[in-house]
PDB file of C-alpha atoms in Angstrom:
ATOM      1  CA  MET A   1      11.309  46.179   3.765  1.00 50.00           C
ATOM      2  CA  THR A   2      11.826  42.303   3.917  1.00 54.00           C
ATOM      3  CA  ASP A   3       8.899  39.341   4.220  1.00 57.00           C
ATOM      4  CA  HIS A   4       9.951  39.188   7.807  1.00 56.00           C
ATOM      5  CA  PRO A   5       9.098  42.181  10.173  1.00 54.00           C
ATOM      6  CA  ALA A   6      11.226  40.511  12.702  1.00 51.00           C
ATOM      7  CA  GLN A   7      14.517  41.345  10.696  1.00 53.00           C
ATOM      8  CA  ASP A   8      13.536  44.589  10.398  1.00 54.00           C
ATOM      9  CA  LEU A   9      13.312  44.997  14.154  1.00 50.00           C
ATOM     10  CA  ASN A  10      16.779  43.254  14.610  1.00 52.00           C
ATOM     11  CA  ASP A  11      18.298  45.734  12.136  1.00 58.00           C
ATOM     12  CA  LEU A  12      17.232  48.393  13.991  1.00 57.00           C
ATOM     13  CA  HIS A  13      19.130  47.065  17.144  1.00 59.00           C
ATOM     14  CA  ALA A  14      22.416  46.124  15.068  1.00 66.00           C
ATOM     15  CA  PRO A  15      25.316  47.666  17.029  1.00 66.00           C
ATOM     16  CA  LYS A  16      26.799  50.918  15.655  1.00 76.00           C
ATOM     17  CA  PRO A  17      30.116  51.840  15.875  1.00 79.00           C
ATOM     18  CA  GLY A  18      31.202  53.889  18.940  1.00 84.00           C
ATOM     19  CA  GLU A  19      27.616  53.174  20.804  1.00 84.00           C
ATOM     20  CA  LEU A  20      29.357  51.166  23.859  1.00 84.00           C
ATOM     21  CA  ILE A  21      31.968  54.172  24.183  1.00 88.00           C
ATOM     22  CA  PHE A  22      29.493  56.817  24.051  1.00 89.00           C
ATOM     23  CA  ALA A  23      27.187  55.095  26.698  1.00 90.00           C
ATOM     24  CA  ILE A  24      30.328  54.176  28.892  1.00 91.00           C
ATOM     25  CA  LEU A  25      31.374  58.199  28.305  1.00 93.00           C
ATOM     26  CA  PHE A  26      27.770  59.303  28.715  1.00 94.00           C
ATOM     27  CA  LEU A  27      26.964  57.415  32.053  1.00 94.00           C
ATOM     28  CA  GLY A  28      30.587  58.326  33.520  1.00 95.00           C
ATOM     29  CA  PHE A  29      29.658  62.079  32.614  1.00 95.00           C
ATOM     30  CA  ALA A  30      25.995  61.754  34.624  1.00 94.00           C
ATOM     31  CA  ALA A  31      27.759  60.280  37.324  1.00 94.00           C
ATOM     32  CA  VAL A  32      30.077  63.166  37.574  1.00 94.00           C
ATOM     33  CA  MET A  33      27.238  65.245  37.435  1.00 91.00           C
ATOM     34  CA  LEU A  34      25.156  63.800  40.278  1.00 90.00           C
ATOM     35  CA  SER A  35      28.368  63.675  42.487  1.00 91.00           C
ATOM     36  CA  GLN A  36      28.327  67.729  42.315  1.00 88.00           C
ATOM     37  CA  LEU A  37      24.797  67.932  42.421  1.00 85.00           C
ATOM     38  CA  GLY A  38      24.972  68.771  46.607  1.00 78.00           C
ATOM     39  CA  ASP A  39      27.726  71.159  46.132  1.00 80.00           C
ATOM     40  CA  GLN A  40      26.186  73.280  43.035  1.00 77.00           C
ATOM     41  CA  THR A  41      22.696  73.533  43.857  1.00 74.00           C
ATOM     42  CA  LYS A  42      20.872  74.449  47.065  1.00 73.00           C
ATOM     43  CA  PHE A  43      17.675  73.253  49.034  1.00 71.00           C
ATOM     44  CA  SER A  44      15.879  75.633  51.390  1.00 71.00           C
ATOM     45  CA  SER A  45      14.066  74.326  53.710  1.00 71.00           C
ATOM     46  CA  SER A  46      11.229  76.674  53.210  1.00 70.00           C
ATOM     47  CA  GLY A  47       9.313  76.453  50.002  1.00 69.00           C
ATOM     48  CA  LYS A  48       7.525  74.326  47.946  1.00 74.00           C
ATOM     49  CA  LEU A  49       9.445  71.090  46.595  1.00 69.00           C
ATOM     50  CA  PHE A  50       8.696  72.048  42.912  1.00 69.00           C
ATOM     51  CA  ALA A  51      10.091  75.654  43.513  1.00 68.00           C
ATOM     52  CA  GLN A  52      13.483  74.222  45.058  1.00 75.00           C
ATOM     53  CA  PRO A  53      16.288  75.298  43.213  1.00 74.00           C
ATOM     54  CA  ARG A  54      17.972  71.446  43.140  1.00 78.00           C
ATOM     55  CA  PHE A  55      14.684  69.795  42.583  1.00 81.00           C
ATOM     56  CA  TRP A  56      14.554  69.979  38.579  1.00 81.00           C
ATOM     57  CA  SER A  57      18.101  69.649  38.627  1.00 86.00           C
ATOM     58  CA  ALA A  58      18.230  66.698  40.220  1.00 86.00           C
ATOM     59  CA  VAL A  59      15.321  65.079  38.133  1.00 88.00           C
ATOM     60  CA  GLY A  60      17.266  65.971  35.170  1.00 90.00           C
ATOM     61  CA  VAL A  61      20.551  64.535  36.459  1.00 91.00           C
ATOM     62  CA  ILE A  62      18.874  61.383  38.072  1.00 93.00           C
ATOM     63  CA  GLY A  63      17.086  60.852  34.781  1.00 93.00           C
ATOM     64  CA  MET A  64      20.294  61.291  32.897  1.00 93.00           C
ATOM     65  CA  VAL A  65      21.952  58.710  35.122  1.00 94.00           C
ATOM     66  CA  VAL A  66      19.037  55.903  35.089  1.00 93.00           C
ATOM     67  CA  PHE A  67      18.572  56.344  31.551  1.00 92.00           C
ATOM     68  CA  GLY A  68      22.182  56.443  31.031  1.00 92.00           C
ATOM     69  CA  ALA A  69      22.649  53.071  32.761  1.00 90.00           C
ATOM     70  CA  LEU A  70      19.606  51.480  30.992  1.00 86.00           C
ATOM     71  CA  HIS A  71      21.289  52.492  27.649  1.00 86.00           C
ATOM     72  CA  LEU A  72      24.787  50.584  28.696  1.00 86.00           C
ATOM     73  CA  VAL A  73      22.831  47.592  29.789  1.00 80.00           C
ATOM     74  CA  THR A  74      21.175  47.461  26.557  1.00 79.00           C
ATOM     75  CA  VAL A  75      24.414  47.985  24.377  1.00 81.00           C
ATOM     76  CA  LEU A  76      26.492  45.652  26.392  1.00 75.00           C
ATOM     77  CA  ARG A  77      26.884  42.497  23.988  1.00 64.00           C
ATOM     78  CA  PRO A  78      29.879  40.542  22.881  1.00 53.00           C
ATOM     79  CA  ARG A  79      31.382  43.147  20.469  1.00 61.00           C
ATOM     80  CA  VAL A  80      34.355  44.179  21.935  1.00 61.00           C
ATOM     81  CA  ALA A  81      36.457  43.859  18.886  1.00 61.00           C
ATOM     82  CA  GLY A  82      34.490  46.649  16.831  1.00 69.00           C
ATOM     83  CA  GLU A  83      34.216  49.005  19.794  1.00 71.00           C
ATOM     84  CA  LEU A  84      37.872  48.707  20.111  1.00 72.00           C
ATOM     85  CA  ALA A  85      38.663  49.601  16.583  1.00 76.00           C
ATOM     86  CA  GLU A  86      36.367  52.372  16.727  1.00 79.00           C
ATOM     87  CA  ALA A  87      38.157  53.820  19.879  1.00 81.00           C
ATOM     88  CA  ILE A  88      41.650  53.622  18.106  1.00 84.00           C
ATOM     89  CA  SER A  89      39.719  55.401  15.360  1.00 85.00           C
ATOM     90  CA  TRP A  90      38.745  57.989  17.984  1.00 84.00           C
ATOM     91  CA  LEU A  91      42.220  58.196  19.785  1.00 87.00           C
ATOM     92  CA  ARG A  92      44.193  58.723  16.329  1.00 87.00           C
ATOM     93  CA  SER A  93      43.038  62.600  16.360  1.00 87.00           C
ATOM     94  CA  LEU A  94      45.257  63.040  19.218  1.00 90.00           C
ATOM     95  CA  GLU A  95      48.365  62.582  17.148  1.00 92.00           C
ATOM     96  CA  TYR A  96      47.090  65.896  15.968  1.00 91.00           C
ATOM     97  CA  LEU A  97      47.275  67.542  19.557  1.00 91.00           C
ATOM     98  CA  VAL A  98      50.653  65.687  20.168  1.00 92.00           C
ATOM     99  CA  ALA A  99      52.288  67.464  17.037  1.00 93.00           C
ATOM    100  CA  PHE A 100      50.890  70.694  17.910  1.00 93.00           C
ATOM    101  CA  MET A 101      52.389  70.442  21.485  1.00 94.00           C
ATOM    102  CA  VAL A 102      55.951  69.472  19.629  1.00 94.00           C
ATOM    103  CA  TYR A 103      55.302  72.579  17.776  1.00 94.00           C
ATOM    104  CA  VAL A 104      54.527  74.585  20.509  1.00 92.00           C
ATOM    105  CA  TRP A 105      57.793  73.321  22.260  1.00 92.00           C
ATOM    106  CA  ALA A 106      59.858  73.826  19.252  1.00 92.00           C
ATOM    107  CA  VAL A 107      59.060  77.622  18.760  1.00 91.00           C
ATOM    108  CA  PRO A 108      61.492  78.704  21.525  1.00 90.00           C
ATOM    109  CA  GLN A 109      64.086  76.452  20.328  1.00 90.00           C
ATOM    110  CA  LEU A 110      63.927  76.913  16.932  1.00 91.00           C
ATOM    111  CA  GLY A 111      62.289  80.182  16.302  1.00 88.00           C
ATOM    112  CA  TYR A 112      58.808  80.921  14.897  1.00 89.00           C
ATOM    113  CA  LEU A 113      59.594  81.079  11.499  1.00 90.00           C
ATOM    114  CA  PRO A 114      61.923  77.676  11.264  1.00 92.00           C
ATOM    115  CA  SER A 115      59.617  75.648  13.594  1.00 94.00           C
ATOM    116  CA  THR A 116      56.373  76.922  11.254  1.00 94.00           C
ATOM    117  CA  ILE A 117      58.206  75.932   7.987  1.00 95.00           C
ATOM    118  CA  LEU A 118      58.850  72.652   9.694  1.00 95.00           C
ATOM    119  CA  PHE A 119      55.697  72.012  10.863  1.00 96.00           C
ATOM    120  CA  THR A 120      53.591  72.702   7.832  1.00 96.00           C
ATOM    121  CA  VAL A 121      55.899  70.644   5.944  1.00 97.00           C
ATOM    122  CA  LEU A 122      55.960  67.587   8.097  1.00 95.00           C
ATOM    123  CA  LEU A 123      52.056  68.092   8.448  1.00 95.00           C
ATOM    124  CA  ALA A 124      51.489  68.042   4.404  1.00 96.00           C
ATOM    125  CA  LEU A 125      54.093  64.894   4.606  1.00 96.00           C
ATOM    126  CA  ARG A 126      51.913  63.216   7.316  1.00 94.00           C
ATOM    127  CA  LEU A 127      48.814  63.949   5.359  1.00 93.00           C
ATOM    128  CA  GLY A 128      50.518  62.069   2.015  1.00 95.00           C
ATOM    129  CA  TYR A 129      51.587  65.217   0.041  1.00 96.00           C
ATOM    130  CA  ARG A 130      54.910  64.615  -1.504  1.00 95.00           C
ATOM    131  CA  ASP A 131      55.002  66.447  -4.743  1.00 96.00           C
ATOM    132  CA  ARG A 132      57.010  69.411  -4.857  1.00 96.00           C
ATOM    133  CA  ARG A 133      54.164  71.824  -5.522  1.00 96.00           C
ATOM    134  CA  SER A 134      52.505  70.528  -2.611  1.00 96.00           C
ATOM    135  CA  LEU A 135      55.686  70.751  -0.484  1.00 96.00           C
ATOM    136  CA  LEU A 136      56.496  74.371  -1.622  1.00 97.00           C
ATOM    137  CA  ALA A 137      52.614  75.448  -0.829  1.00 97.00           C
ATOM    138  CA  ALA A 138      53.193  73.996   2.780  1.00 97.00           C
ATOM    139  CA  VAL A 139      56.588  76.159   3.120  1.00 97.00           C
ATOM    140  CA  ALA A 140      54.478  79.464   1.648  1.00 97.00           C
ATOM    141  CA  THR A 141      51.884  78.603   4.024  1.00 96.00           C
ATOM    142  CA  GLY A 142      54.235  78.456   7.022  1.00 95.00           C
ATOM    143  CA  VAL A 143      55.677  81.816   5.956  1.00 94.00           C
ATOM    144  CA  VAL A 144      52.232  83.754   5.330  1.00 95.00           C
ATOM    145  CA  ILE A 145      51.407  82.286   8.641  1.00 94.00           C
ATOM    146  CA  VAL A 146      54.437  84.230  10.606  1.00 91.00           C
ATOM    147  CA  LEU A 147      54.359  87.359   8.460  1.00 90.00           C
ATOM    148  CA  VAL A 148      50.531  87.700   9.484  1.00 92.00           C
ATOM    149  CA  PHE A 149      50.983  86.998  13.043  1.00 89.00           C
ATOM    150  CA  LYS A 150      54.451  88.058  14.300  1.00 86.00           C
ATOM    151  CA  THR A 151      55.263  90.790  11.226  1.00 82.00           C
ATOM    152  CA  ALA A 152      51.967  92.086  10.600  1.00 87.00           C
ATOM    153  CA  LEU A 153      49.823  91.796  13.807  1.00 88.00           C
ATOM    154  CA  SER A 154      52.703  91.871  16.061  1.00 82.00           C
ATOM    155  CA  VAL A 155      52.029  88.930  18.005  1.00 85.00           C
ATOM    156  CA  LYS A 156      54.293  88.185  21.134  1.00 84.00           C
ATOM    157  CA  ILE A 157      55.963  85.189  20.131  1.00 83.00           C
ATOM    158  CA  PRO A 158      59.333  84.025  21.859  1.00 80.00           C
ATOM    159  CA  GLY A 159      62.553  84.147  19.892  1.00 79.00           C
ATOM    160  CA  GLY A 160      64.321  81.141  19.266  1.00 81.00           C
ATOM    161  CA  ALA A 161      67.270  80.132  21.129  1.00 82.00           C
ATOM    162  CA  ILE A 162      69.061  79.296  17.910  1.00 83.00           C
ATOM    163  CA  TYR A 163      68.721  83.015  16.697  1.00 82.00           C
ATOM    164  CA  GLU A 164      71.441  83.530  19.530  1.00 82.00           C
ATOM    165  CA  TYR A 165      73.968  82.151  16.990  1.00 82.00           C
ATOM    166  CA  LEU A 166      73.168  84.810  14.206  1.00 82.00           C
ATOM    167  CA  PRO A 167      75.335  87.987  13.934  1.00 85.00           C
ATOM    168  CA  ALA A 168      73.899  90.672  15.934  1.00 84.00           C
ATOM    169  CA  GLY A 169      71.794  92.985  13.665  1.00 82.00           C
ATOM    170  CA  LEU A 170      70.200  89.965  11.923  1.00 83.00           C
ATOM    171  CA  ARG A 171      69.565  88.288  15.529  1.00 79.00           C
ATOM    172  CA  SER A 172      67.559  91.274  16.445  1.00 80.00           C
ATOM    173  CA  PHE A 173      65.803  91.164  13.209  1.00 79.00           C
ATOM    174  CA  MET A 174      64.761  87.430  13.270  1.00 79.00           C
ATOM    175  CA  ILE A 175      63.613  87.906  16.834  1.00 76.00           C
ATOM    176  CA  LEU A 176      61.307  91.026  15.886  1.00 73.00           C
ATOM    177  CA  ARG A 177      60.072  89.830  12.839  1.00 73.00           C
ATOM    178  CA  PHE A 178      59.980  86.091  12.522  1.00 74.00           C
TER     179      PHE A 178
END
């Protein structure tokens, strides 16, 4: 506590990281829900107003829109730089989504075993693990994943196009087991 109560109240209203982004996303979500209210709920001409299926849904959704808009108005202050930095930190997680999509694309090309080993090693490198022990652990993790899913559980994963260059006996073994 400070000697000035007004200062304590100002601390309560200090901008928080992501607050503006949350307010915008929440209001957008509420607006989408409001736009769907007519299609997703019904109103019958008979019966009391408070017993209508649409009534309480409408009260909740309209409340979300009104209070979401009020929240957005209260957080709109000149703090765009901080919000942009927060948004960028949220978007960084998409890096892993992109990496996984590249992995999913690589499996039919390179095969499940090589793709999984490559993915685990590259992921370990991306996370900052550079020592030999960590990279060997990443390779071992990739091999164990393949052994569990493709060999032990017989999960149907397409064989890699690269397997076509192997001799016939080895090609069938690799397609079935790795």
